[in-house]
mmCIF file of C-alpha atoms in Angstrom:
data_model
loop_
_atom_site.group_PDB
_atom_site.id
_atom_site.type_symbol
_atom_site.label_atom_id
_atom_site.label_comp_id
_atom_site.label_asym_id
_atom_site.label_seq_id
_atom_site.Cartn_x
_atom_site.Cartn_y
_atom_site.Cartn_z
ATOM 1 C CA UNK Z 1 0.000 0.000 0.000
ATOM 2 C CA UNK Z 2 1.528 3.289 -1.104
ATOM 3 C CA UNK Z 3 0.627 5.195 2.078
ATOM 4 C CA UNK Z 4 2.732 2.863 4.206
ATOM 5 C CA UNK Z 5 5.862 3.254 2.153
ATOM 6 C CA UNK Z 6 8.479 5.859 2.980
ATOM 7 C CA UNK Z 7 8.857 8.198 0.012
ATOM 8 C CA UNK Z 8 11.400 10.889 -0.416
ATOM 9 C CA UNK Z 9 10.556 14.093 -2.167
ATOM 10 C CA UNK Z 10 13.251 15.914 -4.066
ATOM 11 C CA UNK Z 11 13.546 18.332 -6.913
ATOM 12 C CA UNK Z 12 16.310 18.468 -9.456
ATOM 13 C CA UNK Z 13 17.300 22.085 -9.651
ATOM 14 C CA UNK Z 14 20.400 23.010 -11.650
ATOM 15 C CA UNK Z 15 21.530 19.397 -11.332
ATOM 16 C CA UNK Z 16 21.609 19.347 -7.515
ATOM 17 C CA UNK Z 17 19.212 17.364 -5.337
ATOM 18 C CA UNK Z 18 17.284 19.607 -2.957
ATOM 19 C CA UNK Z 19 15.063 18.388 -0.141
ATOM 20 C CA UNK Z 20 12.255 20.725 -1.091
ATOM 21 C CA UNK Z 21 9.644 21.094 -3.778
ATOM 22 C CA UNK Z 22 9.911 24.087 -6.080
ATOM 23 C CA UNK Z 23 6.599 25.352 -7.310
ATOM 24 C CA UNK Z 24 6.220 27.468 -10.392
ATOM 25 C CA UNK Z 25 3.903 30.387 -10.939
ATOM 26 C CA UNK Z 26 0.898 28.839 -12.584
ATOM 27 C CA UNK Z 27 -0.533 32.108 -13.777
ATOM 28 C CA UNK Z 28 -3.949 31.239 -12.490
ATOM 29 C CA UNK Z 29 -4.191 31.397 -8.732
ATOM 30 C CA UNK Z 30 -6.132 28.919 -6.633
ATOM 31 C CA UNK Z 31 -7.935 25.928 -8.154
ATOM 32 C CA UNK Z 32 -10.533 23.815 -6.382
ATOM 33 C CA UNK Z 33 -9.462 20.177 -6.314
ATOM 34 C CA UNK Z 34 -12.757 19.290 -8.013
ATOM 35 C CA UNK Z 35 -11.709 21.503 -10.948
ATOM 36 C CA UNK Z 36 -8.291 19.860 -11.254
ATOM 37 C CA UNK Z 37 -7.778 17.266 -14.004
ATOM 38 C CA UNK Z 38 -4.670 15.122 -13.596
ATOM 39 C CA UNK Z 39 -3.286 12.656 -16.116
ATOM 40 C CA UNK Z 40 -1.572 9.709 -14.417
ATOM 41 C CA UNK Z 41 1.056 8.187 -16.715
ATOM 42 C CA UNK Z 42 2.369 5.031 -15.038
ATOM 43 C CA UNK Z 43 2.971 1.621 -16.582
ATOM 44 C CA UNK Z 44 2.771 -0.306 -13.298
ATOM 45 C CA UNK Z 45 -0.952 -1.098 -13.136
ATOM 46 C CA UNK Z 46 -1.252 -1.394 -9.358
ATOM 47 C CA UNK Z 47 0.619 1.857 -8.735
ATOM 48 C CA UNK Z 48 -1.516 3.599 -11.344
ATOM 49 C CA UNK Z 49 -4.720 2.329 -9.706
ATOM 50 C CA UNK Z 50 -3.596 3.440 -6.240
ATOM 51 C CA UNK Z 51 -2.623 6.895 -7.526
ATOM 52 C CA UNK Z 52 -5.942 7.200 -9.331
ATOM 53 C CA UNK Z 53 -7.876 6.185 -6.214
ATOM 54 C CA UNK Z 54 -6.052 8.724 -4.032
ATOM 55 C CA UNK Z 55 -6.552 11.562 -6.520
ATOM 56 C CA UNK Z 56 -10.242 10.741 -6.943
ATOM 57 C CA UNK Z 57 -10.653 10.630 -3.165
ATOM 58 C CA UNK Z 58 -9.239 14.178 -3.098
ATOM 59 C CA UNK Z 59 -11.930 15.143 -5.602
ATOM 60 C CA UNK Z 60 -9.691 15.464 -8.663
ATOM 61 C CA UNK Z 61 -10.711 14.304 -12.115
ATOM 62 C CA UNK Z 62 -8.256 11.671 -13.285
ATOM 63 C CA UNK Z 63 -7.246 10.592 -16.763
ATOM 64 C CA UNK Z 64 -5.932 7.064 -16.257
ATOM 65 C CA UNK Z 65 -4.692 4.516 -16.892
ATOM 66 C CA UNK Z 66 -2.113 5.788 -19.358
ATOM 67 C CA UNK Z 67 0.781 3.346 -19.661
ATOM 68 C CA UNK Z 68 2.874 4.630 -22.563
ATOM 69 C CA UNK Z 69 4.405 7.900 -23.649
ATOM 70 C CA UNK Z 70 2.660 7.627 -26.995
ATOM 71 C CA UNK Z 71 -0.745 7.372 -25.313
ATOM 72 C CA UNK Z 72 0.127 10.258 -23.001
ATOM 73 C CA UNK Z 73 0.906 12.553 -25.947
ATOM 74 C CA UNK Z 74 -2.340 11.618 -27.710
ATOM 75 C CA UNK Z 75 -4.553 11.938 -24.626
ATOM 76 C CA UNK Z 76 -2.955 15.200 -23.460
ATOM 77 C CA UNK Z 77 -3.819 16.739 -26.841
ATOM 78 C CA UNK Z 78 -7.410 15.517 -26.517
ATOM 79 C CA UNK Z 79 -8.095 16.122 -22.814
ATOM 80 C CA UNK Z 80 -5.795 19.076 -21.887
ATOM 81 C CA UNK Z 81 -5.151 18.077 -18.253
ATOM 82 C CA UNK Z 82 -4.117 20.649 -15.647
ATOM 83 C CA UNK Z 83 -1.242 18.479 -14.386
ATOM 84 C CA UNK Z 84 0.758 15.467 -15.563
ATOM 85 C CA UNK Z 85 1.834 12.866 -13.001
ATOM 86 C CA UNK Z 86 4.503 11.215 -15.167
ATOM 87 C CA UNK Z 87 6.684 8.180 -14.562
ATOM 88 C CA UNK Z 88 10.010 8.474 -16.369
ATOM 89 C CA UNK Z 89 10.330 4.845 -17.472
ATOM 90 C CA UNK Z 90 7.255 3.708 -19.386
ATOM 91 C CA UNK Z 91 6.039 0.882 -21.584
ATOM 92 C CA UNK Z 92 6.442 1.498 -25.301
ATOM 93 C CA UNK Z 93 9.113 3.288 -27.301
ATOM 94 C CA UNK Z 94 8.723 6.732 -25.686
ATOM 95 C CA UNK Z 95 9.831 7.442 -22.119
ATOM 96 C CA UNK Z 96 8.215 10.022 -19.844
ATOM 97 C CA UNK Z 97 10.765 12.713 -20.646
ATOM 98 C CA UNK Z 98 10.158 12.480 -24.381
ATOM 99 C CA UNK Z 99 6.394 12.353 -23.799
ATOM 100 C CA UNK Z 100 6.518 15.633 -21.858
ATOM 101 C CA UNK Z 101 8.765 17.153 -24.527
ATOM 102 C CA UNK Z 102 6.198 16.209 -27.195
ATOM 103 C CA UNK Z 103 3.221 17.382 -25.127
ATOM 104 C CA UNK Z 104 4.841 20.741 -24.468
ATOM 105 C CA UNK Z 105 5.263 21.421 -28.167
ATOM 106 C CA UNK Z 106 1.567 22.333 -28.154
ATOM 107 C CA UNK Z 107 0.520 22.679 -24.501
ATOM 108 C CA UNK Z 108 2.654 23.825 -21.547
ATOM 109 C CA UNK Z 109 1.190 21.444 -18.964
ATOM 110 C CA UNK Z 110 2.914 21.361 -15.545
ATOM 111 C CA UNK Z 111 4.452 18.020 -14.632
ATOM 112 C CA UNK Z 112 5.309 16.024 -11.532
ATOM 113 C CA UNK Z 113 7.920 13.420 -12.455
ATOM 114 C CA UNK Z 114 8.120 10.072 -10.634
ATOM 115 C CA UNK Z 115 10.857 7.482 -10.798
ATOM 116 C CA UNK Z 116 12.351 4.568 -8.921
ATOM 117 C CA UNK Z 117 15.631 5.105 -10.766
ATOM 118 C CA UNK Z 118 17.013 8.332 -9.338
ATOM 119 C CA UNK Z 119 20.485 9.410 -10.440
ATOM 120 C CA UNK Z 120 22.451 12.567 -11.192
ATOM 121 C CA UNK Z 121 21.710 12.002 -14.885
ATOM 122 C CA UNK Z 122 17.944 11.815 -14.262
ATOM 123 C CA UNK Z 123 18.109 14.960 -12.126
ATOM 124 C CA UNK Z 124 19.992 16.804 -14.865
ATOM 125 C CA UNK Z 125 17.576 15.640 -17.555
ATOM 126 C CA UNK Z 126 14.423 16.640 -15.692
ATOM 127 C CA UNK Z 127 15.777 20.043 -14.633
ATOM 128 C CA UNK Z 128 15.217 21.336 -18.187
ATOM 129 C CA UNK Z 129 11.487 20.638 -17.813
ATOM 130 C CA UNK Z 130 11.103 22.799 -14.681
ATOM 131 C CA UNK Z 131 8.836 20.230 -13.010
ATOM 132 C CA UNK Z 132 6.412 21.125 -10.258
ATOM 133 C CA UNK Z 133 8.021 18.303 -8.276
ATOM 134 C CA UNK Z 134 10.187 15.213 -8.582
ATOM 135 C CA UNK Z 135 9.080 12.184 -6.580
ATOM 136 C CA UNK Z 136 11.358 9.292 -5.893
ATOM 137 C CA UNK Z 137 9.433 6.043 -5.561
ATOM 138 C CA UNK Z 138 7.998 4.729 -3.421
ATOM 139 C CA UNK Z 139 5.683 7.713 -2.826
ATOM 140 C CA UNK Z 140 3.489 8.199 0.249
ATOM 141 C CA UNK Z 141 -0.156 9.173 0.003
ATOM 142 C CA UNK Z 142 0.424 12.117 2.323
ATOM 143 C CA UNK Z 143 3.288 13.490 0.220
ATOM 144 C CA UNK Z 144 1.323 13.236 -3.003
ATOM 145 C CA UNK Z 145 -1.740 14.782 -1.388
ATOM 146 C CA UNK Z 146 0.408 17.647 -0.065
ATOM 147 C CA UNK Z 147 1.834 18.270 -3.536
ATOM 148 C CA UNK Z 148 -1.591 18.258 -5.196
ATOM 149 C CA UNK Z 149 -3.121 20.595 -2.613
ATOM 150 C CA UNK Z 150 -0.239 23.068 -2.886
ATOM 151 C CA UNK Z 151 -0.319 22.874 -6.676
ATOM 152 C CA UNK Z 152 -4.040 23.682 -6.621
ATOM 153 C CA UNK Z 153 -3.345 26.654 -4.347
ATOM 154 C CA UNK Z 154 -0.735 27.975 -6.796
ATOM 155 C CA UNK Z 155 1.946 28.198 -4.094
ATOM 156 C CA UNK Z 156 5.575 28.618 -5.133
ATOM 157 C CA UNK Z 157 8.855 27.528 -3.536
ATOM 158 C CA UNK Z 158 7.170 25.546 -0.760
ATOM 159 C CA UNK Z 159 9.337 23.437 1.541
ATOM 160 C CA UNK Z 160 8.696 19.701 1.657
ATOM 161 C CA UNK Z 161 6.408 18.458 4.446
ATOM 162 C CA UNK Z 162 8.984 15.790 5.388
#
């Protein structure tokens, strides 16, 4: 169960790992969670289902399951989510980084990256995307809920709850 796992939250910022979450100006102010549409892109079915259940319990609309980068690009163009919750390693030919790159050619959707394979290289690669947050798996329910609530409030440069 995700909520019982210890997750670390970190953001890649200029290639260095910081124990905080950097939030970007969303240009819109506060959103109600019920107005927030989140696309969950995760190829592990059980993790995807648990993430979807948590987000729906918060009142968010969820576009899931999306298991490949190719599907993420197609669905993002159709559905225009407010936030992408994107695993870096995905099924199919396109990884999460390339999927976000393709999506952002037409729509600048904020992204929270997730990975179980954290490294300096990953941190450097994701820094160019200016993610809302970077979550190292396993992720706790409380951490994800905190991120979503602060994203909806439009807060910037908020310290991690851990």
